[in-house]
mmCIF file of C-alpha atoms in Angstrom:
data_model
loop_
_atom_site.group_PDB
_atom_site.id
_atom_site.type_symbol
_atom_site.label_atom_id
_atom_site.label_comp_id
_atom_site.label_asym_id
_atom_site.label_seq_id
_atom_site.Cartn_x
_atom_site.Cartn_y
_atom_site.Cartn_z
ATOM 1 C CA MET C 19 -16.328 7.533 18.770
ATOM 2 C CA ASN C 20 -17.276 8.877 15.356
ATOM 3 C CA ASP C 21 -19.426 6.896 12.960
ATOM 4 C CA PRO C 22 -17.714 5.448 9.874
ATOM 5 C CA SER C 23 -17.467 8.043 7.111
ATOM 6 C CA PRO C 24 -20.409 8.036 4.650
ATOM 7 C CA THR C 25 -18.095 9.173 1.840
ATOM 8 C CA PRO C 26 -16.799 6.297 -0.327
ATOM 9 C CA PRO C 27 -13.084 6.062 -1.167
ATOM 10 C CA PRO C 28 -12.014 6.144 -4.823
ATOM 11 C CA CYS C 29 -11.034 2.459 -5.020
ATOM 12 C CA ARG C 30 -11.738 -0.687 -2.973
ATOM 13 C CA PRO C 31 -15.036 -0.771 -1.061
ATOM 14 C CA ALA C 32 -15.003 -1.138 2.710
ATOM 15 C CA VAL C 33 -17.456 -4.041 2.710
ATOM 16 C CA THR C 34 -18.871 -6.550 0.256
ATOM 17 C CA PHE C 35 -22.494 -7.605 0.602
ATOM 18 C CA VAL C 36 -22.934 -11.179 -0.597
ATOM 19 C CA MET C 37 -26.329 -12.410 -1.803
ATOM 20 C CA PRO C 38 -26.885 -15.981 -3.047
ATOM 21 C CA ALA C 39 -30.174 -16.167 -4.937
ATOM 22 C CA TYR C 40 -32.457 -18.874 -6.260
ATOM 23 C CA ASN C 41 -36.061 -18.261 -7.355
ATOM 24 C CA ALA C 42 -36.289 -15.178 -5.145
ATOM 25 C CA ALA C 43 -38.126 -12.973 -7.651
ATOM 26 C CA PRO C 44 -40.944 -11.991 -5.227
ATOM 27 C CA TYR C 45 -38.431 -10.671 -2.676
ATOM 28 C CA ILE C 46 -35.092 -9.782 -4.276
ATOM 29 C CA ASP C 47 -36.071 -6.204 -5.177
ATOM 30 C CA GLU C 48 -36.796 -5.519 -1.513
ATOM 31 C CA ALA C 49 -33.537 -7.188 -0.437
ATOM 32 C CA ILE C 50 -31.353 -5.293 -2.906
ATOM 33 C CA GLY C 51 -33.258 -2.060 -2.318
ATOM 34 C CA SER C 52 -32.498 -2.249 1.402
ATOM 35 C CA ILE C 53 -28.773 -2.398 0.606
ATOM 36 C CA VAL C 54 -28.941 0.474 -1.871
ATOM 37 C CA ALA C 55 -30.718 2.533 0.815
ATOM 38 C CA GLN C 56 -27.876 2.137 3.368
ATOM 39 C CA SER C 57 -26.673 5.280 5.135
ATOM 40 C CA PHE C 58 -23.178 3.754 4.915
ATOM 41 C CA VAL C 59 -22.375 3.990 1.220
ATOM 42 C CA ASP C 60 -18.898 2.457 0.894
ATOM 43 C CA TRP C 61 -19.989 -0.992 -0.252
ATOM 44 C CA GLU C 62 -20.338 -3.356 -3.170
ATOM 45 C CA LEU C 63 -22.973 -6.054 -3.643
ATOM 46 C CA ILE C 64 -22.318 -9.357 -5.403
ATOM 47 C CA VAL C 65 -25.435 -11.360 -6.277
ATOM 48 C CA VAL C 66 -24.806 -14.965 -7.330
ATOM 49 C CA ASP C 67 -27.743 -16.596 -9.078
ATOM 50 C CA ASP C 68 -27.939 -20.388 -8.757
ATOM 51 C CA HIS C 69 -29.671 -20.858 -12.144
ATOM 52 C CA SER C 70 -33.075 -19.617 -11.032
ATOM 53 C CA THR C 71 -36.042 -20.693 -13.139
ATOM 54 C CA ASP C 72 -37.919 -17.424 -12.518
ATOM 55 C CA ASP C 73 -36.768 -13.860 -13.277
ATOM 56 C CA THR C 74 -34.510 -13.516 -10.209
ATOM 57 C CA ALA C 75 -31.363 -13.046 -12.318
ATOM 58 C CA MET C 76 -33.081 -10.564 -14.627
ATOM 59 C CA ARG C 77 -34.203 -8.430 -11.685
ATOM 60 C CA ALA C 78 -30.705 -8.472 -10.175
ATOM 61 C CA ARG C 79 -29.130 -7.468 -13.496
ATOM 62 C CA GLU C 80 -31.605 -4.622 -13.830
ATOM 63 C CA TRP C 81 -30.392 -3.298 -10.471
ATOM 64 C CA ALA C 82 -26.775 -3.700 -11.638
ATOM 65 C CA ARG C 83 -27.471 -1.641 -14.754
ATOM 66 C CA ARG C 84 -28.663 1.228 -12.584
ATOM 67 C CA GLU C 85 -26.176 0.858 -9.710
ATOM 68 C CA PRO C 86 -22.429 0.426 -10.481
ATOM 69 C CA ARG C 87 -21.732 -0.968 -7.000
ATOM 70 C CA ILE C 88 -23.702 -4.137 -7.866
ATOM 71 C CA ARG C 89 -22.309 -7.160 -9.709
ATOM 72 C CA VAL C 90 -24.294 -10.235 -10.771
ATOM 73 C CA LEU C 91 -22.607 -13.628 -11.185
ATOM 74 C CA GLN C 92 -23.964 -17.102 -11.838
ATOM 75 C CA THR C 93 -22.868 -20.545 -10.692
ATOM 76 C CA GLU C 94 -21.540 -22.939 -13.335
ATOM 77 C CA ARG C 95 -24.435 -25.265 -12.614
ATOM 78 C CA GLN C 96 -27.344 -25.350 -10.207
ATOM 79 C CA THR C 97 -26.045 -26.403 -6.789
ATOM 80 C CA GLY C 98 -29.299 -26.511 -4.832
ATOM 81 C CA ALA C 99 -27.795 -24.838 -1.744
ATOM 82 C CA ALA C 100 -26.440 -21.442 -0.724
ATOM 83 C CA PHE C 101 -22.922 -22.609 0.079
ATOM 84 C CA ILE C 102 -21.341 -22.571 -3.416
ATOM 85 C CA PRO C 103 -23.029 -19.304 -4.548
ATOM 86 C CA ARG C 104 -21.896 -17.625 -1.339
ATOM 87 C CA LYS C 105 -18.358 -18.985 -1.686
ATOM 88 C CA THR C 106 -18.252 -17.752 -5.304
ATOM 89 C CA ALA C 107 -19.151 -14.232 -4.198
ATOM 90 C CA ILE C 108 -16.717 -14.184 -1.273
ATOM 91 C CA GLU C 109 -13.830 -15.286 -3.467
ATOM 92 C CA ALA C 110 -14.721 -12.531 -5.980
ATOM 93 C CA ALA C 111 -15.115 -9.843 -3.301
ATOM 94 C CA GLY C 112 -13.119 -6.638 -3.575
ATOM 95 C CA SER C 113 -13.065 -5.833 0.148
ATOM 96 C CA ASP C 114 -11.689 -7.325 3.366
ATOM 97 C CA LEU C 115 -15.096 -7.451 5.079
ATOM 98 C CA ILE C 116 -18.055 -9.648 4.136
ATOM 99 C CA CYS C 117 -21.740 -9.297 5.001
ATOM 100 C CA CYS C 118 -24.146 -11.972 3.778
ATOM 101 C CA VAL C 119 -27.771 -10.984 3.161
ATOM 102 C CA ASP C 120 -30.287 -13.529 1.886
ATOM 103 C CA ALA C 121 -32.303 -12.654 -1.205
ATOM 104 C CA ASP C 122 -35.618 -12.935 0.663
ATOM 105 C CA ASP C 123 -34.596 -10.797 3.670
ATOM 106 C CA ARG C 124 -33.823 -7.112 4.148
ATOM 107 C CA ILE C 125 -31.806 -4.835 6.422
ATOM 108 C CA ALA C 126 -32.510 -1.527 8.183
ATOM 109 C CA PRO C 127 -31.177 1.681 6.536
ATOM 110 C CA ASP C 128 -28.562 2.200 9.283
ATOM 111 C CA PHE C 129 -27.652 -1.500 9.428
ATOM 112 C CA MET C 130 -24.087 -1.337 8.100
ATOM 113 C CA GLN C 131 -23.318 1.927 9.857
ATOM 114 C CA ARG C 132 -24.162 0.307 13.201
ATOM 115 C CA LEU C 133 -22.153 -2.851 12.441
ATOM 116 C CA MET C 134 -19.097 -0.859 11.387
ATOM 117 C CA ARG C 135 -19.343 1.335 14.475
ATOM 118 C CA ARG C 136 -19.453 -1.742 16.705
ATOM 119 C CA ARG C 137 -16.468 -3.236 14.897
ATOM 120 C CA LEU C 138 -14.475 -0.064 15.533
ATOM 121 C CA GLU C 139 -15.499 -0.051 19.208
ATOM 122 C CA THR C 140 -14.546 -3.674 19.892
ATOM 123 C CA GLY C 141 -11.945 -4.688 17.306
ATOM 124 C CA ALA C 142 -13.986 -7.881 16.770
ATOM 125 C CA ASP C 143 -13.395 -10.167 13.779
ATOM 126 C CA ILE C 144 -17.144 -10.857 13.582
ATOM 127 C CA VAL C 145 -20.038 -8.571 14.524
ATOM 128 C CA TYR C 146 -23.526 -10.057 14.652
ATOM 129 C CA PRO C 147 -26.703 -7.978 14.259
ATOM 130 C CA SER C 148 -30.029 -8.635 15.937
ATOM 131 C CA MET C 149 -32.657 -10.646 14.052
ATOM 132 C CA TRP C 150 -36.220 -9.444 13.564
ATOM 133 C CA SER C 151 -39.117 -11.260 11.924
ATOM 134 C CA LEU C 152 -40.296 -10.008 8.545
ATOM 135 C CA GLY C 153 -43.857 -10.391 7.374
ATOM 136 C CA GLY C 154 -47.327 -10.372 8.844
ATOM 137 C CA GLY C 155 -47.473 -6.603 9.148
ATOM 138 C CA THR C 156 -45.488 -6.382 12.393
ATOM 139 C CA SER C 157 -41.861 -7.132 13.268
ATOM 140 C CA GLN C 158 -40.762 -8.962 16.367
ATOM 141 C CA LYS C 159 -37.255 -9.303 17.735
ATOM 142 C CA LEU C 160 -36.153 -12.925 17.570
ATOM 143 C CA LEU C 161 -32.449 -13.022 18.534
ATOM 144 C CA PRO C 162 -30.225 -12.771 20.504
ATOM 145 C CA HIS C 163 -32.056 -13.977 23.584
ATOM 146 C CA ASP C 164 -29.543 -12.406 25.963
ATOM 147 C CA SER C 165 -29.447 -8.604 25.617
ATOM 148 C CA GLY C 166 -26.314 -8.598 27.801
ATOM 149 C CA LEU C 167 -24.344 -9.793 24.770
ATOM 150 C CA TYR C 168 -24.450 -6.230 23.403
ATOM 151 C CA ASP C 169 -22.161 -5.093 26.220
ATOM 152 C CA LYS C 170 -19.083 -7.171 25.468
ATOM 153 C CA ALA C 171 -16.865 -8.864 22.916
ATOM 154 C CA ILE C 172 -16.317 -12.585 23.477
ATOM 155 C CA ALA C 173 -13.629 -15.027 22.359
ATOM 156 C CA GLY C 174 -14.910 -16.949 19.353
ATOM 157 C CA ARG C 175 -14.423 -20.410 20.901
ATOM 158 C CA ASP C 176 -16.669 -19.332 23.800
ATOM 159 C CA VAL C 177 -19.487 -18.259 21.458
ATOM 160 C CA VAL C 178 -19.860 -21.648 19.748
ATOM 161 C CA SER C 179 -21.986 -23.001 22.616
ATOM 162 C CA LEU C 180 -24.600 -20.320 21.821
ATOM 163 C CA THR C 181 -25.171 -22.009 18.447
ATOM 164 C CA LEU C 182 -25.719 -25.548 19.768
ATOM 165 C CA ASP C 183 -28.989 -27.196 20.828
ATOM 166 C CA GLY C 184 -30.929 -24.211 19.467
ATOM 167 C CA TRP C 185 -29.597 -20.880 18.184
ATOM 168 C CA LYS C 186 -29.268 -18.266 20.924
ATOM 169 C CA ILE C 187 -27.753 -15.691 18.552
ATOM 170 C CA ASN C 188 -28.603 -14.447 15.090
ATOM 171 C CA THR C 189 -26.128 -15.587 12.433
ATOM 172 C CA ASN C 190 -27.696 -13.846 9.421
ATOM 173 C CA GLY C 191 -26.101 -10.636 8.179
ATOM 174 C CA ALA C 192 -22.937 -10.746 10.293
ATOM 175 C CA LEU C 193 -19.993 -8.530 9.379
ATOM 176 C CA LYS C 194 -17.019 -10.910 9.085
ATOM 177 C CA GLU C 195 -13.408 -10.610 8.099
ATOM 178 C CA ARG C 196 -12.967 -12.153 4.666
ATOM 179 C CA ARG C 197 -9.712 -13.821 5.736
ATOM 180 C CA LEU C 198 -11.698 -16.151 8.009
ATOM 181 C CA TYR C 199 -13.616 -17.502 5.026
ATOM 182 C CA LEU C 200 -10.540 -17.751 2.799
ATOM 183 C CA SER C 201 -8.548 -19.549 5.487
ATOM 184 C CA LEU C 202 -11.316 -22.093 5.947
ATOM 185 C CA TYR C 203 -11.726 -22.613 2.194
ATOM 186 C CA GLU C 204 -7.966 -23.180 1.910
ATOM 187 C CA ARG C 205 -7.862 -25.679 4.755
ATOM 188 C CA MET C 206 -11.089 -27.418 3.750
ATOM 189 C CA PRO C 207 -11.557 -26.912 -0.003
ATOM 190 C CA ASP C 208 -14.238 -29.614 -0.198
ATOM 191 C CA PHE C 209 -16.286 -28.257 2.683
ATOM 192 C CA ALA C 210 -19.752 -29.799 2.873
ATOM 193 C CA ASN C 211 -22.132 -28.659 0.142
ATOM 194 C CA HIS C 212 -25.491 -29.688 1.533
ATOM 195 C CA THR C 213 -28.590 -27.771 2.517
ATOM 196 C CA PHE C 214 -27.414 -27.005 6.062
ATOM 197 C CA ALA C 215 -23.724 -26.480 5.265
ATOM 198 C CA ASP C 216 -23.908 -22.740 5.963
ATOM 199 C CA GLU C 217 -25.007 -23.349 9.551
ATOM 200 C CA LEU C 218 -22.077 -25.722 9.934
ATOM 201 C CA LEU C 219 -19.661 -23.243 8.361
ATOM 202 C CA THR C 220 -20.838 -20.578 10.802
ATOM 203 C CA ARG C 221 -19.537 -22.568 13.771
ATOM 204 C CA TYR C 222 -16.124 -23.016 12.157
ATOM 205 C CA LEU C 223 -15.869 -19.285 11.445
ATOM 206 C CA ILE C 224 -16.920 -18.354 14.974
ATOM 207 C CA TYR C 225 -14.374 -20.745 16.460
ATOM 208 C CA ASP C 226 -11.603 -19.222 14.327
ATOM 209 C CA ALA C 227 -12.502 -15.644 15.298
ATOM 210 C CA ARG C 228 -10.377 -13.953 17.934
ATOM 211 C CA LEU C 229 -13.316 -11.842 19.143
ATOM 212 C CA VAL C 230 -17.042 -11.833 18.376
ATOM 213 C CA ALA C 231 -19.255 -8.834 19.173
ATOM 214 C CA PHE C 232 -22.986 -8.124 18.928
ATOM 215 C CA SER C 233 -24.905 -5.098 17.678
ATOM 216 C CA ASP C 234 -28.480 -3.821 17.733
ATOM 217 C CA ALA C 235 -28.360 -3.354 13.935
ATOM 218 C CA ALA C 236 -31.629 -4.812 12.625
ATOM 219 C CA TYR C 237 -31.648 -7.733 10.178
ATOM 220 C CA TYR C 238 -35.163 -8.663 9.039
ATOM 221 C CA TYR C 239 -35.562 -12.391 8.425
ATOM 222 C CA ARG C 240 -38.361 -13.858 6.330
ATOM 223 C CA ALA C 241 -39.555 -17.420 6.982
ATOM 224 C CA ASN C 242 -39.962 -18.219 3.296
ATOM 225 C CA PRO C 243 -42.154 -21.313 2.712
ATOM 226 C CA GLY C 244 -40.559 -21.732 -0.707
ATOM 227 C CA SER C 245 -36.989 -22.030 0.584
ATOM 228 C CA VAL C 246 -35.010 -25.205 -0.108
ATOM 229 C CA THR C 247 -34.908 -26.148 3.583
ATOM 230 C CA ARG C 248 -38.716 -26.174 3.821
ATOM 231 C CA LYS C 249 -39.552 -28.261 0.758
ATOM 232 C CA VAL C 250 -40.418 -31.919 1.298
ATOM 233 C CA SER C 251 -37.340 -33.783 0.082
ATOM 234 C CA VAL C 252 -34.345 -35.696 1.362
ATOM 235 C CA LYS C 253 -32.620 -32.316 1.767
ATOM 236 C CA GLN C 254 -34.721 -31.775 4.886
ATOM 237 C CA PHE C 255 -32.698 -34.569 6.486
ATOM 238 C CA HIS C 256 -29.341 -32.941 5.761
ATOM 239 C CA TYR C 257 -29.347 -31.275 9.178
ATOM 240 C CA LEU C 258 -28.346 -34.730 10.415
ATOM 241 C CA LEU C 259 -25.089 -34.408 8.464
ATOM 242 C CA SER C 260 -24.373 -31.105 10.203
ATOM 243 C CA ASN C 261 -25.164 -32.636 13.588
ATOM 244 C CA LEU C 262 -22.764 -35.523 12.966
ATOM 245 C CA THR C 263 -19.983 -33.133 11.958
ATOM 246 C CA LEU C 264 -20.647 -30.989 15.035
ATOM 247 C CA ILE C 265 -20.122 -34.003 17.279
ATOM 248 C CA SER C 266 -16.665 -34.508 15.760
ATOM 249 C CA PHE C 267 -15.985 -30.768 15.802
ATOM 250 C CA THR C 268 -16.735 -30.380 19.520
ATOM 251 C CA ARG C 269 -15.021 -33.618 20.515
ATOM 252 C CA GLU C 270 -11.786 -32.605 18.766
ATOM 253 C CA ARG C 271 -11.739 -28.966 19.908
ATOM 254 C CA TYR C 272 -13.339 -29.045 23.365
ATOM 255 C CA GLY C 273 -13.158 -32.650 24.560
ATOM 256 C CA VAL C 274 -15.726 -35.325 25.395
ATOM 257 C CA GLY C 275 -16.408 -33.919 28.857
ATOM 258 C CA SER C 276 -17.117 -30.393 27.611
ATOM 259 C CA GLU C 277 -20.344 -28.422 27.598
ATOM 260 C CA GLU C 278 -20.009 -28.000 23.832
ATOM 261 C CA TYR C 279 -19.750 -31.743 23.204
ATOM 262 C CA ALA C 280 -22.784 -32.443 25.394
ATOM 263 C CA LEU C 281 -24.828 -29.783 23.575
ATOM 264 C CA ALA C 282 -23.826 -31.203 20.182
ATOM 265 C CA GLN C 283 -24.817 -34.669 21.376
ATOM 266 C CA LYS C 284 -28.170 -33.402 22.623
ATOM 267 C CA GLN C 285 -28.773 -31.653 19.300
ATOM 268 C CA ASN C 286 -28.103 -34.908 17.451
ATOM 269 C CA PHE C 287 -30.227 -36.915 19.878
ATOM 270 C CA LEU C 288 -33.294 -34.705 19.432
ATOM 271 C CA GLY C 289 -32.611 -34.407 15.703
ATOM 272 C CA TYR C 290 -32.633 -38.178 15.376
ATOM 273 C CA TYR C 291 -36.110 -38.451 16.867
ATOM 274 C CA SER C 292 -37.374 -35.592 14.705
ATOM 275 C CA ALA C 293 -36.040 -37.477 11.689
ATOM 276 C CA LEU C 294 -37.998 -40.581 12.710
ATOM 277 C CA LEU C 295 -41.199 -38.548 12.634
ATOM 278 C CA MET C 296 -40.332 -36.979 9.290
ATOM 279 C CA LEU C 297 -39.637 -40.420 7.840
ATOM 280 C CA GLU C 298 -43.045 -41.588 9.016
ATOM 281 C CA GLU C 299 -44.903 -38.547 7.708
ATOM 282 C CA SER C 300 -42.987 -37.577 4.553
ATOM 283 C CA LYS C 301 -44.023 -39.112 1.251
ATOM 284 C CA LEU C 302 -40.571 -39.322 -0.293
ATOM 285 C CA PRO C 303 -39.651 -41.229 -3.466
ATOM 286 C CA GLU C 304 -38.126 -44.571 -2.565
ATOM 287 C CA ALA C 305 -34.540 -43.592 -3.439
ATOM 288 C CA GLU C 306 -34.752 -40.424 -1.313
ATOM 289 C CA ALA C 307 -36.470 -42.312 1.506
ATOM 290 C CA ALA C 308 -33.628 -44.859 1.492
ATOM 291 C CA GLU C 309 -31.034 -42.086 1.776
ATOM 292 C CA ALA C 310 -33.021 -40.446 4.574
ATOM 293 C CA ARG C 311 -33.122 -43.760 6.442
ATOM 294 C CA ARG C 312 -29.339 -44.154 6.066
ATOM 295 C CA LEU C 313 -28.785 -40.692 7.516
ATOM 296 C CA THR C 314 -31.126 -41.468 10.395
ATOM 297 C CA VAL C 315 -29.279 -44.682 11.209
ATOM 298 C CA ARG C 316 -25.954 -42.778 11.223
ATOM 299 C CA ALA C 317 -27.430 -40.254 13.647
ATOM 300 C CA ARG C 318 -28.633 -43.018 15.965
ATOM 301 C CA GLU C 319 -25.231 -44.749 15.921
ATOM 302 C CA ALA C 320 -23.504 -41.483 16.921
ATOM 303 C CA ILE C 321 -25.574 -40.962 20.093
ATOM 304 C CA ASP C 322 -23.472 -40.892 23.267
ATOM 305 C CA TYR C 323 -26.319 -41.350 25.720
ATOM 306 C CA ASP C 324 -24.143 -41.023 28.838
ATOM 307 C CA SER C 325 -23.210 -37.457 27.874
ATOM 308 C CA ILE C 326 -26.839 -36.276 27.695
ATOM 309 C CA LYS C 327 -28.929 -38.450 30.001
ATOM 310 C CA ASP C 328 -28.986 -35.726 32.667
ATOM 311 C CA ARG C 329 -29.893 -33.046 30.105
ATOM 312 C CA ILE C 330 -33.090 -34.556 28.693
ATOM 313 C CA SER C 331 -36.517 -35.010 30.222
ATOM 314 C CA TRP C 332 -37.641 -38.263 31.787
ATOM 315 C CA ARG C 333 -39.984 -38.730 28.811
ATOM 316 C CA PHE C 334 -37.081 -38.732 26.394
ATOM 317 C CA ARG C 335 -35.088 -41.013 28.686
ATOM 318 C CA LEU C 336 -38.054 -43.380 28.554
ATOM 319 C CA ILE C 337 -38.679 -43.262 24.829
ATOM 320 C CA HIS C 338 -34.972 -43.764 24.169
ATOM 321 C CA MET C 339 -35.506 -47.297 25.456
ATOM 322 C CA LEU C 340 -38.551 -47.870 23.237
ATOM 323 C CA PRO C 341 -38.549 -49.345 19.735
ATOM 324 C CA GLU C 342 -38.631 -46.662 17.052
ATOM 325 C CA LYS C 343 -42.186 -47.458 15.963
ATOM 326 C CA ALA C 344 -43.423 -47.125 19.551
ATOM 327 C CA PHE C 345 -41.775 -43.718 19.807
ATOM 328 C CA VAL C 346 -43.423 -42.516 16.598
ATOM 329 C CA LEU C 347 -46.825 -43.699 17.806
ATOM 330 C CA LEU C 348 -46.447 -41.962 21.171
ATOM 331 C CA ARG C 349 -45.424 -38.709 19.513
ATOM 332 C CA LYS C 350 -48.407 -38.859 17.165
ATOM 333 C CA LEU C 351 -50.705 -39.356 20.123
ATOM 334 C CA GLY C 352 -49.175 -36.297 21.780
ATOM 335 C CA GLN C 353 -48.016 -38.221 24.838
ATOM 336 C CA THR C 354 -44.352 -37.105 24.742
#
């Protein structure tokens, strides 16, 4: 099968790259440059700045002055998460296909050409690339764990399990049909806007997809220590909100006896104990600490122990019966 044509049409682009950005000045030139360098040239890029306090927006606008395929937008107010900036760009997109690239990552020169080729081969609604580490002088392939995924297209509802209790696939840089996003926004206009909302949204989009395929196109991910999810704040506990929603999501769509429900329960169970340690070790302001404690209590109340007792180690079965303080002490002593 022939590769997608490198010659752009005179009107609508074939794909819209979406890039939410906040205080990404050290990296955004590399991220945008990797898009400009694509061998597949029929694209547009929409950068949405979330009121950065550095020169992120200025750097993006400088690219836009030189490259007519780039637009720079800004959120009405700082949102503190990628969800609203990404939604703003997707709603403004001029194409039917969306590819999200973070402002501190980059993509290989043939990235989009490979994704588009795989889409043509499989007819999939979503095509996921492979994820490689970025930084440290060498790159290492991180995901997917199963190379056999490259050989087939899978029903979306069957892929969701690969995102639960640890990501087995890469979800950065996927080529997705824009209609999936718009349908979800229409059905759920007030979708969660917290730090981990994008991970939650990913599962909804995958479930709604008729087919999901995988490609060896290389997406280079940077573990940025300055990202919102890594800063010490109550936002670090927002993964508990995603876990709670995933329990409801899997119960309603797959049933209490399903593999997906059990995996979501295990994810919440382990997340609860991780939150206990973070509460003990994090020096949060009292108001944030109180919110973090409320989230932790909600996570504990949602645990369905019967669904996971055969999926966790005997150590976790033991510590589940211990008082919370005893668990924290054991973990600190390295005994669990």
